[in-house]
Amino acid sequence: MARYTGPDCKQCRREGTKLFLKGDRCTSGKCPFDRVDTSARNRDAAPAAPGQHGAAKKKLREYGMQLREKEKVRRFYGVLERQFHNYYVKAANQDGMAGENLLVLLERRLDNVVFRMGLGASRSASRQFTLHDHITVNGKKVNIPSYSVRVGDVISVSDYSKSKDSVKALIAAMADKTAPKWLDVNAENGTAKVVAMPTREDVGFDFNEQLIVELYSK
């Protein structure tokens, strides 16, 4: 399966919830997810799923609920199906609860860490920022979005990239964003140090990861 290149907001409509894939646009009045029919009959209705039959009411069965939860997490972090399954296999082989382990592994992805630092309005923007050789880990250039950070790693904008006006603007905007407690961010220098492993509470989204475990346990 190729990487999804269609409208991001269509993914939110499909899952029936905001996944904040477009950064600041998702919290503005321009978000398509918030554009619902203002008639009395549909004033409180959620946006319909995309497609010809998206507005039809469908009652999800157990498998459907599990599948939708998996797709919600996968789209939230922007990973492919095979990647996601590999993360689950790794999480299931670790000590502890597989669902929580899965979310922690996804949080440790370099593109997610760059987003959590405040370098990018969305994870897709942070992924592109990483792919374009703007990021170093412990002083060495790393352009692999799936790179998994560890405690003690120092993530920074490369010295060459800091000279670019567009990157300077991103670094300046870091001070206005709140970083998770497992990252020690220096907004002035455009760096962050991993001081602890992320926890389930650091995800900041109401996922039901147990449904994903049930899906893959079949």
GROMACS .gro file of C-alpha atoms in nm:
model
  218
    1MET     CA    1   0.000   0.000   0.000
    2ALA     CA    2   0.138   0.342  -0.100
    3ARG     CA    3   0.144   0.639   0.136
    4TYR     CA    4  -0.186   0.824   0.151
    5THR     CA    5  -0.169   1.148  -0.049
    6GLY     CA    6  -0.536   1.250  -0.048
    7PRO     CA    7  -0.710   1.515   0.164
    8ASP     CA    8  -0.617   1.480   0.531
    9CYS     CA    9  -0.956   1.602   0.649
   10LYS     CA   10  -1.123   1.310   0.471
   11GLN     CA   11  -0.941   1.076   0.710
   12CYS     CA   12  -1.089   1.259   1.009
   13ARG     CA   13  -1.436   1.231   0.861
   14ARG     CA   14  -1.385   0.858   0.803
   15GLU     CA   15  -1.292   0.802   1.167
   16GLY     CA   16  -1.561   1.035   1.298
   17THR     CA   17  -1.319   1.241   1.507
   18LYS     CA   18  -1.058   1.509   1.467
   19LEU     CA   19  -0.709   1.361   1.431
   20PHE     CA   20  -0.543   1.705   1.405
   21LEU     CA   21  -0.361   1.616   1.084
   22LYS     CA   22  -0.352   1.975   0.953
   23GLY     CA   23  -0.205   2.149   1.256
   24ASP     CA   24  -0.348   2.493   1.337
   25ARG     CA   25  -0.613   2.461   1.065
   26CYS     CA   26  -0.783   2.191   1.273
   27THR     CA   27  -0.843   2.437   1.559
   28SER     CA   28  -0.961   2.718   1.335
   29GLY     CA   29  -1.300   2.789   1.181
   30LYS     CA   30  -1.168   2.662   0.847
   31CYS     CA   31  -1.164   2.300   0.956
   32PRO     CA   32  -1.393   2.101   0.720
   33PHE     CA   33  -1.475   1.860   1.002
   34ASP     CA   34  -1.666   2.140   1.176
   35ARG     CA   35  -1.869   2.231   0.869
   36VAL     CA   36  -2.199   2.054   0.932
   37ASP     CA   37  -2.549   2.115   0.805
   38THR     CA   38  -2.696   2.402   1.008
   39SER     CA   39  -3.055   2.302   0.949
   40ALA     CA   40  -3.259   2.213   1.256
   41ARG     CA   41  -3.255   1.845   1.161
   42ASN     CA   42  -2.877   1.817   1.130
   43ARG     CA   43  -2.746   2.095   1.351
   44ASP     CA   44  -2.583   1.858   1.599
   45ALA     CA   45  -2.486   1.589   1.349
   46ALA     CA   46  -2.123   1.489   1.302
   47PRO     CA   47  -1.977   1.518   0.950
   48ALA     CA   48  -2.064   1.221   0.734
   49ALA     CA   49  -1.797   0.973   0.633
   50PRO     CA   50  -1.661   1.032   0.281
   51GLY     CA   51  -1.806   0.844  -0.013
   52GLN     CA   52  -2.143   0.794  -0.177
   53HIS     CA   53  -2.288   0.605   0.120
   54GLY     CA   54  -2.104   0.795   0.393
   55ALA     CA   55  -2.419   0.953   0.534
   56ALA     CA   56  -2.590   0.617   0.581
   57LYS     CA   57  -2.621   0.509   0.942
   58LYS     CA   58  -2.416   0.198   1.006
   59LYS     CA   59  -2.398   0.004   1.330
   60LEU     CA   60  -2.046  -0.121   1.385
   61ARG     CA   61  -1.998  -0.473   1.508
   62GLU     CA   62  -1.711  -0.582   1.730
   63TYR     CA   63  -1.465  -0.628   1.444
   64GLY     CA   64  -1.563  -0.293   1.292
   65MET     CA   65  -1.497  -0.110   1.619
   66GLN     CA   66  -1.157  -0.275   1.653
   67LEU     CA   67  -1.064  -0.195   1.293
   68ARG     CA   68  -1.168   0.167   1.320
   69GLU     CA   69  -0.965   0.214   1.638
   70LYS     CA   70  -0.658   0.067   1.470
   71GLU     CA   71  -0.703   0.293   1.169
   72LYS     CA   72  -0.749   0.593   1.396
   73VAL     CA   73  -0.413   0.536   1.569
   74ARG     CA   74  -0.237   0.450   1.245
   75ARG     CA   75  -0.356   0.768   1.076
   76PHE     CA   76  -0.285   0.980   1.384
   77TYR     CA   77   0.084   0.886   1.368
   78GLY     CA   78   0.099   0.863   0.988
   79VAL     CA   79   0.238   0.511   0.948
   80LEU     CA   80   0.165   0.244   0.689
   81GLU     CA   81  -0.024  -0.077   0.760
   82ARG     CA   82   0.282  -0.303   0.754
   83GLN     CA   83   0.477  -0.060   0.972
   84PHE     CA   84   0.192  -0.050   1.220
   85HIS     CA   85   0.168  -0.428   1.238
   86ASN     CA   86   0.544  -0.452   1.295
   87TYR     CA   87   0.515  -0.204   1.581
   88TYR     CA   88   0.242  -0.419   1.736
   89VAL     CA   89   0.450  -0.737   1.710
   90LYS     CA   90   0.738  -0.560   1.882
   91ALA     CA   91   0.507  -0.419   2.150
   92ALA     CA   92   0.351  -0.761   2.217
   93ASN     CA   93   0.697  -0.910   2.275
   94GLN     CA   94   0.787  -0.651   2.538
   95ASP     CA   95   0.706  -0.667   2.907
   96GLY     CA   96   0.390  -0.491   3.013
   97MET     CA   97   0.064  -0.420   2.833
   98ALA     CA   98   0.089  -0.455   2.454
   99GLY     CA   99  -0.146  -0.164   2.382
  100GLU     CA  100   0.047   0.083   2.594
  101ASN     CA  101   0.378  -0.046   2.459
  102LEU     CA  102   0.248   0.016   2.107
  103LEU     CA  103   0.163   0.379   2.176
  104VAL     CA  104   0.500   0.437   2.343
  105LEU     CA  105   0.684   0.295   2.041
  106LEU     CA  106   0.490   0.528   1.813
  107GLU     CA  107   0.564   0.825   2.038
  108ARG     CA  108   0.937   0.749   2.013
  109ARG     CA  109   0.939   0.789   1.633
  110LEU     CA  110   1.171   1.072   1.531
  111ASP     CA  111   0.907   1.251   1.323
  112ASN     CA  112   0.674   1.249   1.625
  113VAL     CA  113   0.953   1.379   1.852
  114VAL     CA  114   1.022   1.663   1.607
  115PHE     CA  115   0.650   1.745   1.618
  116ARG     CA  116   0.642   1.730   1.998
  117MET     CA  117   0.939   1.970   2.005
  118GLY     CA  118   0.729   2.223   1.817
  119LEU     CA  119   0.911   2.201   1.484
  120GLY     CA  120   0.614   2.166   1.252
  121ALA     CA  121   0.243   2.233   1.267
  122SER     CA  122   0.161   1.866   1.212
  123ARG     CA  123   0.329   1.526   1.212
  124SER     CA  124   0.331   1.518   0.833
  125ALA     CA  125   0.512   1.853   0.826
  126SER     CA  126   0.760   1.727   1.086
  127ARG     CA  127   0.812   1.411   0.882
  128GLN     CA  128   0.897   1.620   0.577
  129PHE     CA  129   1.128   1.837   0.789
  130THR     CA  130   1.311   1.522   0.898
  131LEU     CA  131   1.331   1.376   0.547
  132HIS     CA  132   1.491   1.697   0.418
  133ASP     CA  133   1.802   1.652   0.637
  134HIS     CA  134   1.721   1.927   0.887
  135ILE     CA  135   1.752   1.707   1.198
  136THR     CA  136   2.048   1.562   1.387
  137VAL     CA  137   2.048   1.308   1.670
  138ASN     CA  138   2.348   1.329   1.902
  139GLY     CA  139   2.527   1.544   1.645
  140LYS     CA  140   2.473   1.305   1.352
  141LYS     CA  141   2.231   1.375   1.069
  142VAL     CA  142   1.929   1.141   1.074
  143ASN     CA  143   1.666   1.161   0.801
  144ILE     CA  144   1.469   0.846   0.891
  145PRO     CA  145   1.125   0.942   1.033
  146SER     CA  146   1.083   0.599   1.196
  147TYR     CA  147   1.410   0.628   1.391
  148SER     CA  148   1.334   0.539   1.754
  149VAL     CA  149   1.482   0.776   2.012
  150ARG     CA  150   1.622   0.662   2.347
  151VAL     CA  151   1.679   0.827   2.682
  152GLY     CA  152   1.976   1.062   2.659
  153ASP     CA  153   1.939   1.134   2.287
  154VAL     CA  154   1.971   1.499   2.187
  155ILE     CA  155   1.762   1.601   1.887
  156SER     CA  156   1.857   1.925   1.718
  157VAL     CA  157   1.815   2.129   1.403
  158SER     CA  158   2.134   2.097   1.198
  159ASP     CA  159   2.369   2.396   1.199
  160TYR     CA  160   2.332   2.440   0.823
  161SER     CA  161   1.953   2.447   0.844
  162LYS     CA  162   1.956   2.708   1.122
  163SER     CA  163   2.083   2.962   0.868
  164LYS     CA  164   1.762   2.933   0.660
  165ASP     CA  165   1.492   3.194   0.721
  166SER     CA  166   1.209   2.938   0.707
  167VAL     CA  167   1.380   2.724   0.972
  168LYS     CA  168   1.453   3.027   1.188
  169ALA     CA  169   1.080   3.099   1.192
  170LEU     CA  170   1.004   2.742   1.303
  171ILE     CA  171   1.259   2.762   1.585
  172ALA     CA  172   1.119   3.097   1.698
  173ALA     CA  173   0.770   2.943   1.715
  174MET     CA  174   0.890   2.664   1.945
  175ALA     CA  175   0.869   2.891   2.248
  176ASP     CA  176   0.491   2.920   2.208
  177LYS     CA  177   0.432   2.544   2.215
  178THR     CA  178   0.412   2.311   2.513
  179ALA     CA  179   0.643   2.009   2.504
  180PRO     CA  180   0.573   1.683   2.690
  181LYS     CA  181   0.752   1.621   3.018
  182TRP     CA  182   0.973   1.348   2.870
  183LEU     CA  183   1.144   1.606   2.648
  184ASP     CA  184   1.370   1.882   2.779
  185VAL     CA  185   1.330   2.142   2.505
  186ASN     CA  186   1.559   2.439   2.450
  187ALA     CA  187   1.352   2.658   2.221
  188GLU     CA  188   1.629   2.916   2.184
  189ASN     CA  189   1.872   2.665   2.032
  190GLY     CA  190   1.617   2.441   1.859
  191THR     CA  191   1.716   2.132   2.057
  192ALA     CA  192   1.548   1.873   2.279
  193LYS     CA  193   1.686   1.601   2.503
  194VAL     CA  194   1.498   1.280   2.580
  195VAL     CA  195   1.501   1.271   2.960
  196ALA     CA  196   1.259   0.979   3.003
  197MET     CA  197   1.056   0.730   2.806
  198PRO     CA  198   0.707   0.855   2.712
  199THR     CA  199   0.413   0.702   2.897
  200ARG     CA  200   0.053   0.632   2.803
  201GLU     CA  201  -0.051   0.961   2.963
  202ASP     CA  202   0.184   1.154   2.733
  203VAL     CA  203  -0.007   1.052   2.419
  204GLY     CA  204  -0.273   1.313   2.484
  205PHE     CA  205  -0.548   1.147   2.277
  206ASP     CA  206  -0.835   0.929   2.389
  207PHE     CA  207  -0.747   0.603   2.214
  208ASN     CA  208  -0.880   0.263   2.320
  209GLU     CA  209  -0.566   0.063   2.251
  210GLN     CA  210  -0.721  -0.253   2.398
  211LEU     CA  211  -0.940  -0.278   2.088
  212ILE     CA  212  -0.624  -0.292   1.875
  213VAL     CA  213  -0.484  -0.573   2.089
  214GLU     CA  214  -0.810  -0.765   2.050
  215LEU     CA  215  -0.799  -0.714   1.672
  216TYR     CA  216  -0.447  -0.851   1.632
  217SER     CA  217  -0.509  -1.131   1.881
  218LYS     CA  218  -0.771  -1.298   1.662
   0.00000   0.00000   0.00000
